[in-house]
CSV table of C-alpha atoms in Angstrom, one decimal:
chain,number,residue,atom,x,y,z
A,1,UNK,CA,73.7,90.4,128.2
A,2,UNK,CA,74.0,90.6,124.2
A,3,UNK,CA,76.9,92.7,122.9
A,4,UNK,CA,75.4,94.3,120.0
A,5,UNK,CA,77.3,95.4,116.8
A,6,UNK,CA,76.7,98.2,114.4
A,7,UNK,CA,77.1,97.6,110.9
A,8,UNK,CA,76.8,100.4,108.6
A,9,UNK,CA,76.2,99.6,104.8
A,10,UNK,CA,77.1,102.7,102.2
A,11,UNK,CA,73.7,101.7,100.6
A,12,UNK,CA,70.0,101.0,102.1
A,13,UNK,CA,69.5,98.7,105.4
A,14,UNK,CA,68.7,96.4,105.4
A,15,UNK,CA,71.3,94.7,102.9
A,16,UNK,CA,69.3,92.6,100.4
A,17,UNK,CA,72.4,89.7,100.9
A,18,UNK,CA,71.3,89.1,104.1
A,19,UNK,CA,74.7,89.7,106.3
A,20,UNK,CA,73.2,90.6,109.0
A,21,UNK,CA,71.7,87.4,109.0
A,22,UNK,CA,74.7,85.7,108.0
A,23,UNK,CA,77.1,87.4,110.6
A,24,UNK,CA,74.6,86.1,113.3
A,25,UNK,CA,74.8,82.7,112.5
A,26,UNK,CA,79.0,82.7,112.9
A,27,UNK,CA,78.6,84.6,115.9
A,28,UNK,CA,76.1,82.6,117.5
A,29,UNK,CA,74.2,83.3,120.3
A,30,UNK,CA,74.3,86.3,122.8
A,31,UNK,CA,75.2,89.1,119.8
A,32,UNK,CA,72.5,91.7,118.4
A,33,UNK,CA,73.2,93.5,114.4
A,34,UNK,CA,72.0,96.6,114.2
A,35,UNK,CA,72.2,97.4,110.4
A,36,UNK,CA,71.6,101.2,109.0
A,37,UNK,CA,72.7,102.3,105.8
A,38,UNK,CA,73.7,105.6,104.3
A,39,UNK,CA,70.9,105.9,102.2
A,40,UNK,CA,68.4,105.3,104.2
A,41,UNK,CA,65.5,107.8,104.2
A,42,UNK,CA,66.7,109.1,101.0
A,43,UNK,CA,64.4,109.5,98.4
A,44,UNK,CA,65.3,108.4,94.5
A,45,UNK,CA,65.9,111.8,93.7
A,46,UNK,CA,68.0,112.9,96.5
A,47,UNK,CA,70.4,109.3,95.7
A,48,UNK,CA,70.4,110.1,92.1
A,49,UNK,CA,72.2,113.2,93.1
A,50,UNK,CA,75.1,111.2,95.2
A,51,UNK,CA,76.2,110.3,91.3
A,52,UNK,CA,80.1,110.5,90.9
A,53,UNK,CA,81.0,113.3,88.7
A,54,UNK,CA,84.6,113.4,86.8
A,55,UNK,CA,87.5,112.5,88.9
A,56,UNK,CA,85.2,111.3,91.7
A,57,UNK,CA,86.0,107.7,93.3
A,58,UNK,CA,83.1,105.5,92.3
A,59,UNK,CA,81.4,103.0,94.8
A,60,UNK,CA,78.5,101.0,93.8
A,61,UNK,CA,76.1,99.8,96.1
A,62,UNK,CA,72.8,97.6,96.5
A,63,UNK,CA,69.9,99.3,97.5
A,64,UNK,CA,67.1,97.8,99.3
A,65,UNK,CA,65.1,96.2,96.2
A,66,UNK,CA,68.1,94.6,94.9
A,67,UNK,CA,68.7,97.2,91.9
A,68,UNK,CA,72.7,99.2,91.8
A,69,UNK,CA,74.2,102.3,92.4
A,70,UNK,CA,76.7,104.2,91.9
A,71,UNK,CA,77.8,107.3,94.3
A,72,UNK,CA,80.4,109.9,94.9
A,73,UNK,CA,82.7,108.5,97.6
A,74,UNK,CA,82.6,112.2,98.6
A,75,UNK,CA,79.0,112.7,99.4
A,76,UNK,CA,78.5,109.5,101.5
A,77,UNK,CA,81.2,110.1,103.9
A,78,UNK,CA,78.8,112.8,106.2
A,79,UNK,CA,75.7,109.9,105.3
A,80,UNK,CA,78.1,107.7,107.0
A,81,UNK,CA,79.4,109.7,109.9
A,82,UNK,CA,75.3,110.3,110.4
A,83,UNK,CA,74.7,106.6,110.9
A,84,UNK,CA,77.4,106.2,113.2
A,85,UNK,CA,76.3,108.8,115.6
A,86,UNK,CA,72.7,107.1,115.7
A,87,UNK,CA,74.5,103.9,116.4
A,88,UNK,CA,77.0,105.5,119.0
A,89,UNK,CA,73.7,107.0,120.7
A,90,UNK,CA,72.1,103.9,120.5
A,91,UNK,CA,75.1,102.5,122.6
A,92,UNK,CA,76.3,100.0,120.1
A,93,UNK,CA,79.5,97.6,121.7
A,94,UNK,CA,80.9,98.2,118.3
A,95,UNK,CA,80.3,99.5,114.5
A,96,UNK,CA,81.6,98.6,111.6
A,97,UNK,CA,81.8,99.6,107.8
A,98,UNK,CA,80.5,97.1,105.0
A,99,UNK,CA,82.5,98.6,102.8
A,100,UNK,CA,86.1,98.4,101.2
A,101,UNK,CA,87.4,100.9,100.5
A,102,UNK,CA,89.3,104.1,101.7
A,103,UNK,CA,87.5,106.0,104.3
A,104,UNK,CA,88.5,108.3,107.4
A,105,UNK,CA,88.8,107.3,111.1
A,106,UNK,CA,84.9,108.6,111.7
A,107,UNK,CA,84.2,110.0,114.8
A,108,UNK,CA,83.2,107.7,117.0
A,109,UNK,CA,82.9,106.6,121.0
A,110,UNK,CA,82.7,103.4,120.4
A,111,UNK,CA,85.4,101.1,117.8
A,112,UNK,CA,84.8,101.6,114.5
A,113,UNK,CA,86.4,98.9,112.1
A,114,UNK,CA,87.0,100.1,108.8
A,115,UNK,CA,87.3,96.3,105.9
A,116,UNK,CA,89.9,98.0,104.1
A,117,UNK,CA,93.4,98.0,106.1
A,118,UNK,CA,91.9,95.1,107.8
A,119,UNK,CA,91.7,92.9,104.7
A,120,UNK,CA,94.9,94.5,102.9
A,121,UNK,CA,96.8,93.8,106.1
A,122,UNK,CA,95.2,90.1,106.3
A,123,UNK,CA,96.1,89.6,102.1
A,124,UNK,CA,99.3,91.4,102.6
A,125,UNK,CA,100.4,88.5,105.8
A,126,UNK,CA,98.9,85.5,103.6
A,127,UNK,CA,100.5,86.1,100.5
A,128,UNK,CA,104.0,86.9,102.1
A,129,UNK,CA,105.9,87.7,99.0
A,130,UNK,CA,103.3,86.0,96.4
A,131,UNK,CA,101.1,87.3,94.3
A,132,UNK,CA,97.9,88.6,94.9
A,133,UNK,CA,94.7,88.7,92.5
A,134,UNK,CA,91.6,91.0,93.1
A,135,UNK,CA,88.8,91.8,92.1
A,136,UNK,CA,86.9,94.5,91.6
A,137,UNK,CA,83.5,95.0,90.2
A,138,UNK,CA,84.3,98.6,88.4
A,139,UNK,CA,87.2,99.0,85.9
A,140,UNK,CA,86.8,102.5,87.3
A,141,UNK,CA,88.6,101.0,90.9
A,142,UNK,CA,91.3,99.0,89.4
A,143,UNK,CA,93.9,101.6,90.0
C-alpha cells in the first residue's frame, strides 16, 4: 500500500521546479505526492489582489508558467488552510508546507509539517555556536 504525502505550495500546483518529481525519486518506491497550491483556480485578477500592501510580510512565489509573485502573507493563510482540508478529505498519510516561513499550526487530522522551525531547528543544531549565513530572495525578509 503507498503512503501518500500532501504537499501544499503557497503558489500554483503543480510547482514548475519539479519537487514533486524530485521528492519521489529520494523516496523511492511505495510513496504517492499529491501537490495543490494556494492559488490554484484563481484567476489573474483575483491573485493580483493577494498583493502585500504596507506593513504586510511579503512572500513571493512561482506560479504555474514560471513567471513571480508576490502576496500578502495574510491572505494566503485561509488559501492554505483550504488546500489542507481537500488533502485531509482526500485521506493524505501526511501534508506538508513548501514554504518557509512563519505560519500557524493549520487545522489538520493528519501531520502537517511546517519548513520553518524544522530548518531553523536543523541550522540552529549544525552551526552550534557558529555562524550562520542566509539567504533570502527579498530584501523585504531580511529582518
Amino acid at each position: 500500500m503507498e503512503k501518500s504525502i500532501g504537499l501544499v505550495n503557497v503558489g500554483q500546483s503543480p510547482r514548475p521546479d519539479g519537487l514533486a518529481r524530485e521528492m519521489l525519486q529520494v523516496l523511492g518506491e511505495g510513496f504517492e505526492i499529491v501537490e495543490t497550491g494556494a492559488l490554484d483556480g484563481l484567476s489573474t485578477t483575483e491573485i493580483s489582489a493577494l498583493a502585500p500592501g504596507h506593513g504586510d510580510y511579503v512572500i513571493i512565489t512561482v506560479l504555474r508558467d514560471g513567471s513571480s509573485v508576490r502576496l500578502a502573507k495574510r491572505h494566503l493563510i485561509s488559501l492554505l488552510q483550504k488546500r489542507i482540508d481537500e488533502l485531509n478529505s482526500r485521506e493524505v498519510d501526511i501534508i506538508s508546507l513548501t514554504c518557509a516561513g512563519e505560519f500557524p499550526q493549520f487545522r489538520s487530522s493528519r501531520p502537517v509539517f511546517l519548513p520553518q522551525p524544522i530548518l531553523y531547528n536543523l541550522v540552529k543544531g549544525i552551526a552550534l555556536d557558529g555562524k550562520v549565513g542566509v539567504m533570502t530572495p527579498l530584501p523585504e525578509q531580511i529582518e
